[in-house]
Amino acid sequence: MVPTGPGRIIQNTFTAILSVEFITGNLGNGFIALVNCMDWVKKRKLSLVDQILTALALFRIGVLWLVLLNWWFSVLHPAQSWTGKMVKMIYITWIIIRHFSIWLATSLCIFYFLKIANFSNSIFLYLKWRIKKVVSVTLLMSLLLLFLNIVLMNTLIDVWIDRYKGNMTCHSSLRNLAVFSKPLLFTNSMFIFIPFTVSVTTFLLLIFSLWKHLKRMQHNARGPRDASTTAHVKALQIAIAFLLLYTTFFLSYLVQIWSSGFLDKSLILLFCQTAGTAFPSGHSYVLILGNSKLKKASLSVLRWLRYRFRDVEPLGS
């Protein structure tokens, strides 16, 4: 059902916001991938953090395009029929791309934590000296969760198909798909909660490391702004922005679970899509501002654009 009156205005507003997120997200993530790929072509190698950033940017571009397709079918074509095979293909693709975009972001948190934090604990020092191995093992272990997520998803879809097979001949509209989505959304939220917990843990440990560092500097009567403190504060600023966007993304899933019986209502679905898309879209700019190479490249592009448009003469002059 197409909203009318105020509902139509709200839908148009969410659609406009989602469109801006889609465009800015593709520009930001595309910029990260392009800069790092050009750097790789020039130097024939990429650092670990640049490898993570490039892969993260590419998967987030995939997420944004899947959000666009989901919005297209759910809002513009709500009467679309789905076969069980189509549902499986859509959800598997979504789960794989979303999984890597989330776990790569989590691996980035782990990398910055191990790189910046200072603890005398032997376990921490062991991990700090083997950052690359820690990140690799984290991503490999996440594959087990990905496999489990896909298996559970297939099981839920098979149950759903069996339930509606007699009446719908293995087809369903978005209305019935929304009813089915509740257990699937709940399952997916549990798999999202795991990397979210890891990110929060590294954030809290980074705060504790900064507190210990400041306390140690005061004891040694040193200035409050040495290089280590600056690195801590910068990392905390990036982590705070990351967690705010991550929390918004996670809460959008919870809203969908709570209102799963109304997911056929386009306004609720569009609200959740808009809130969730802020994470892959907005976080790209946080990463650009927090990375010296990307920030320098972005400033160069902005200067080029400023000079380019300044030299363009108005029509009729």
XYZ file of C-alpha atoms in Angstrom:
317
model
C 0.000 0.000 0.000
C 1.416 3.383 -1.050
C 1.396 5.967 1.779
C -0.673 9.112 1.312
C -0.620 12.568 2.919
C 1.982 12.900 5.723
C 3.070 9.307 5.141
C 3.983 10.178 1.579
C 6.045 13.150 2.752
C 7.905 10.988 5.288
C 8.567 8.334 2.665
C 9.948 10.929 0.261
C 12.157 12.318 3.041
C 13.583 8.890 3.899
C 14.037 8.155 0.204
C 15.978 11.403 -0.262
C 18.201 10.631 2.759
C 18.787 7.084 1.531
C 19.706 8.418 -1.914
C 22.234 10.835 -0.380
C 23.709 8.015 1.725
C 23.968 5.814 -1.352
C 25.761 8.471 -3.407
C 28.097 9.700 -0.643
C 28.809 6.144 0.483
C 29.833 5.053 -3.010
C 31.973 8.170 -3.415
C 33.699 7.739 -0.048
C 34.326 4.012 -0.307
C 35.220 4.292 -3.981
C 37.752 6.993 -3.117
C 39.386 4.762 -0.476
C 39.619 1.827 -2.879
C 40.900 3.994 -5.740
C 43.625 5.715 -3.700
C 44.911 2.429 -2.292
C 44.788 0.675 -5.664
C 46.763 3.525 -7.254
C 49.246 3.311 -4.398
C 49.554 -0.442 -4.945
C 50.188 0.023 -8.671
C 52.846 2.636 -7.884
C 54.658 0.832 -5.049
C 53.707 -2.783 -5.867
C 52.761 -3.371 -2.232
C 50.171 -2.370 0.344
C 50.435 -2.202 4.099
C 48.155 -4.365 6.220
C 45.892 -1.470 7.165
C 45.585 -0.397 3.515
C 44.663 -3.955 2.534
C 41.920 -3.986 5.165
C 40.663 -0.551 4.129
C 40.545 -1.500 0.436
C 38.678 -4.760 1.036
C 36.321 -3.018 3.472
C 35.559 -0.261 0.960
C 34.785 -2.754 -1.821
C 32.463 -4.849 0.343
C 30.696 -1.725 1.590
C 30.058 -0.648 -1.991
C 28.417 -4.059 -2.422
C 26.322 -3.470 0.700
C 25.129 -0.104 -0.593
C 24.059 -1.564 -3.928
C 22.195 -4.395 -2.186
C 20.396 -1.821 -0.026
C 19.406 0.030 -3.186
C 18.051 -3.159 -4.770
C 16.214 -4.060 -1.563
C 14.644 -0.593 -1.453
C 13.711 -0.844 -5.132
C 11.793 -4.098 -4.673
C 10.287 -3.411 -1.230
C 9.060 0.128 -1.936
C 8.545 0.336 -5.671
C 7.541 -3.286 -6.296
C 5.965 -4.549 -3.030
C 3.804 -7.102 -4.862
C 6.827 -8.922 -6.269
C 6.630 -12.706 -5.900
C 9.604 -14.702 -4.679
C 10.528 -18.330 -5.153
C 12.410 -20.246 -2.486
C 15.496 -20.313 -4.728
C 15.362 -16.539 -5.198
C 15.047 -15.956 -1.450
C 18.049 -18.188 -0.740
C 20.169 -16.483 -3.373
C 19.277 -12.999 -2.103
C 19.904 -13.789 1.557
C 23.140 -15.712 0.938
C 24.531 -12.831 -1.117
C 23.450 -10.321 1.532
C 24.859 -12.363 4.431
C 28.258 -12.881 2.739
C 28.766 -9.233 1.764
C 27.471 -7.919 5.097
C 29.611 -10.438 7.020
C 32.887 -9.331 5.441
C 32.029 -5.625 5.668
C 31.379 -5.976 9.414
C 34.296 -8.269 10.246
C 36.771 -6.217 8.223
C 35.665 -3.149 10.209
C 36.119 -5.137 13.422
C 39.578 -6.270 12.279
C 40.419 -2.618 11.689
C 39.454 -1.879 15.309
C 41.688 -4.721 16.508
C 44.565 -3.455 14.356
C 44.392 0.109 15.725
C 43.998 -1.171 19.274
C 47.096 -3.397 19.079
C 49.046 -0.707 17.248
C 48.294 2.166 19.641
C 47.449 0.744 23.071
C 50.202 0.189 25.641
C 49.980 -2.655 28.146
C 52.765 -4.545 29.872
C 50.757 -7.767 29.875
C 52.696 -10.591 28.186
C 49.648 -11.791 26.221
C 49.019 -8.306 24.863
C 52.690 -7.899 23.889
C 52.614 -11.284 22.155
C 49.584 -10.196 20.124
C 51.032 -6.723 19.483
C 54.158 -8.220 17.919
C 51.992 -10.403 15.654
C 49.329 -7.963 14.476
C 49.142 -9.381 10.967
C 48.663 -12.921 12.270
C 46.002 -11.766 14.759
C 44.009 -10.032 12.007
C 44.340 -13.036 9.693
C 43.213 -15.469 12.400
C 40.279 -13.193 13.283
C 39.056 -13.175 9.686
C 39.588 -16.932 9.326
C 37.638 -17.650 12.511
C 34.850 -15.406 11.268
C 34.449 -17.757 8.294
C 33.194 -20.399 10.705
C 30.487 -17.994 11.875
C 29.673 -17.190 8.245
C 29.232 -20.892 7.469
C 27.022 -21.366 10.526
C 24.958 -18.304 9.615
C 24.368 -19.590 6.075
C 23.400 -23.064 7.343
C 20.864 -21.606 9.790
C 19.521 -19.289 7.125
C 19.000 -22.171 4.690
C 17.235 -24.156 7.377
C 14.881 -21.281 8.186
C 14.084 -20.720 4.518
C 13.361 -24.441 4.001
C 10.977 -24.387 6.963
C 9.288 -21.303 5.537
C 8.916 -22.941 2.097
C 7.402 -26.087 3.617
C 4.944 -23.995 5.598
C 3.657 -22.092 2.567
C 4.130 -24.754 -0.114
C 0.569 -26.038 -0.055
C -1.118 -22.685 -0.402
C 1.437 -20.726 -2.418
C 3.287 -23.307 -4.522
C 6.657 -22.169 -3.193
C 5.911 -18.509 -3.989
C 5.373 -15.648 -1.632
C 4.784 -11.933 -1.756
C 6.743 -9.457 0.343
C 3.979 -9.569 2.962
C 4.645 -13.247 3.733
C 8.384 -12.696 3.381
C 8.157 -10.045 6.115
C 6.454 -12.511 8.485
C 9.192 -15.018 7.775
C 11.886 -12.385 8.385
C 11.506 -12.284 12.187
C 13.484 -15.475 13.017
C 15.977 -14.676 10.256
C 16.537 -11.127 11.504
C 16.932 -12.396 15.064
C 19.514 -14.951 13.926
C 21.432 -12.365 11.908
C 21.405 -9.912 14.813
C 23.110 -12.537 16.992
C 25.903 -12.899 14.431
C 26.223 -9.107 14.227
C 26.349 -8.875 18.023
C 29.596 -10.915 18.147
C 31.807 -8.481 16.159
C 29.970 -5.579 17.804
C 31.013 -6.926 21.220
C 34.619 -7.308 20.039
C 34.652 -3.695 18.822
C 33.204 -2.383 22.095
C 35.772 -4.400 24.066
C 38.714 -2.972 22.108
C 37.234 0.521 22.543
C 37.016 0.133 26.327
C 40.557 -1.280 26.497
C 41.807 1.661 24.442
C 40.185 4.073 26.913
C 41.831 2.205 29.786
C 45.190 2.373 27.993
C 44.828 6.135 27.537
C 43.923 6.586 31.203
C 47.009 4.626 32.293
C 49.183 6.573 29.880
C 47.957 9.958 31.161
C 48.408 8.836 34.748
C 51.972 7.711 34.006
C 52.809 11.033 32.325
C 51.507 13.027 35.273
C 53.669 10.934 37.575
C 56.710 11.644 35.406
C 55.798 15.379 35.171
C 55.719 15.310 31.378
C 53.543 17.338 29.026
C 50.015 16.073 28.442
C 50.342 16.021 24.655
C 53.187 13.731 23.599
C 52.999 11.644 20.416
C 51.507 8.620 22.193
C 48.740 10.691 23.777
C 47.905 12.291 20.436
C 47.704 8.851 18.820
C 45.441 7.615 21.633
C 43.094 10.599 21.372
C 42.930 10.364 17.583
C 42.166 6.653 17.765
C 39.480 7.281 20.390
C 37.808 9.916 18.199
C 37.702 7.476 15.282
C 36.482 4.671 17.555
C 33.686 6.822 19.017
C 32.405 7.759 15.557
C 32.692 4.112 14.490
C 30.755 2.812 17.498
C 28.008 5.434 17.140
C 27.451 4.422 13.518
C 27.817 0.729 14.388
C 25.258 1.066 17.193
C 22.812 2.769 14.821
C 23.275 -0.094 12.382
C 22.710 -2.717 15.103
C 19.661 -0.906 16.498
C 18.114 -0.821 13.031
C 18.150 -4.624 13.129
C 16.493 -4.647 16.546
C 13.773 -2.284 15.301
C 13.101 -4.624 12.407
C 12.781 -7.580 14.790
C 10.467 -5.672 17.127
C 8.258 -4.522 14.258
C 8.635 -7.603 12.037
C 4.905 -8.050 11.808
C 4.701 -4.634 10.163
C 7.645 -4.932 7.799
C 5.238 -4.807 4.889
C 4.717 -1.174 5.897
C 7.147 0.645 3.635
C 7.802 3.521 6.081
C 9.179 1.269 8.840
C 11.297 -0.694 6.398
C 12.590 2.498 4.781
C 13.434 3.981 8.194
C 15.473 0.901 9.128
C 17.259 0.922 5.783
C 18.085 4.612 6.130
C 19.409 4.217 9.698
C 21.415 1.098 8.850
C 22.961 2.574 5.703
C 24.518 5.415 7.721
C 27.165 2.923 8.943
C 28.737 1.791 5.622
C 28.223 5.253 4.142
C 29.313 7.649 6.899
C 32.141 5.554 8.335
C 34.093 5.817 5.072
C 34.591 9.550 5.711
C 35.673 8.878 9.290
C 38.333 6.542 7.904
C 39.455 9.111 5.335
C 39.872 11.811 7.995
C 41.662 9.389 10.321
C 44.180 8.134 7.739
C 46.989 10.539 6.833
C 47.425 9.220 3.283
C 43.706 9.275 2.499
C 43.266 12.689 4.128
C 46.138 14.131 2.095
C 44.697 12.670 -1.106
C 41.224 14.036 -0.324
C 42.625 17.521 0.310
C 44.442 17.348 -3.023
C 41.200 16.417 -4.787
C 39.320 19.243 -3.048
C 41.999 21.764 -4.058
C 41.870 20.513 -7.641
C 38.078 20.829 -7.708
C 38.226 24.329 -6.239
C 40.694 25.520 -8.852
C 38.802 23.698 -11.584
C 35.471 25.360 -10.806
C 37.104 28.713 -10.135
C 38.527 28.739 -13.660
C 35.144 27.926 -15.223
C 33.615 31.136 -16.526
C 29.855 31.669 -16.086
C 27.687 31.304 -19.185
C 27.072 34.551 -21.009
C 30.119 36.309 -19.560
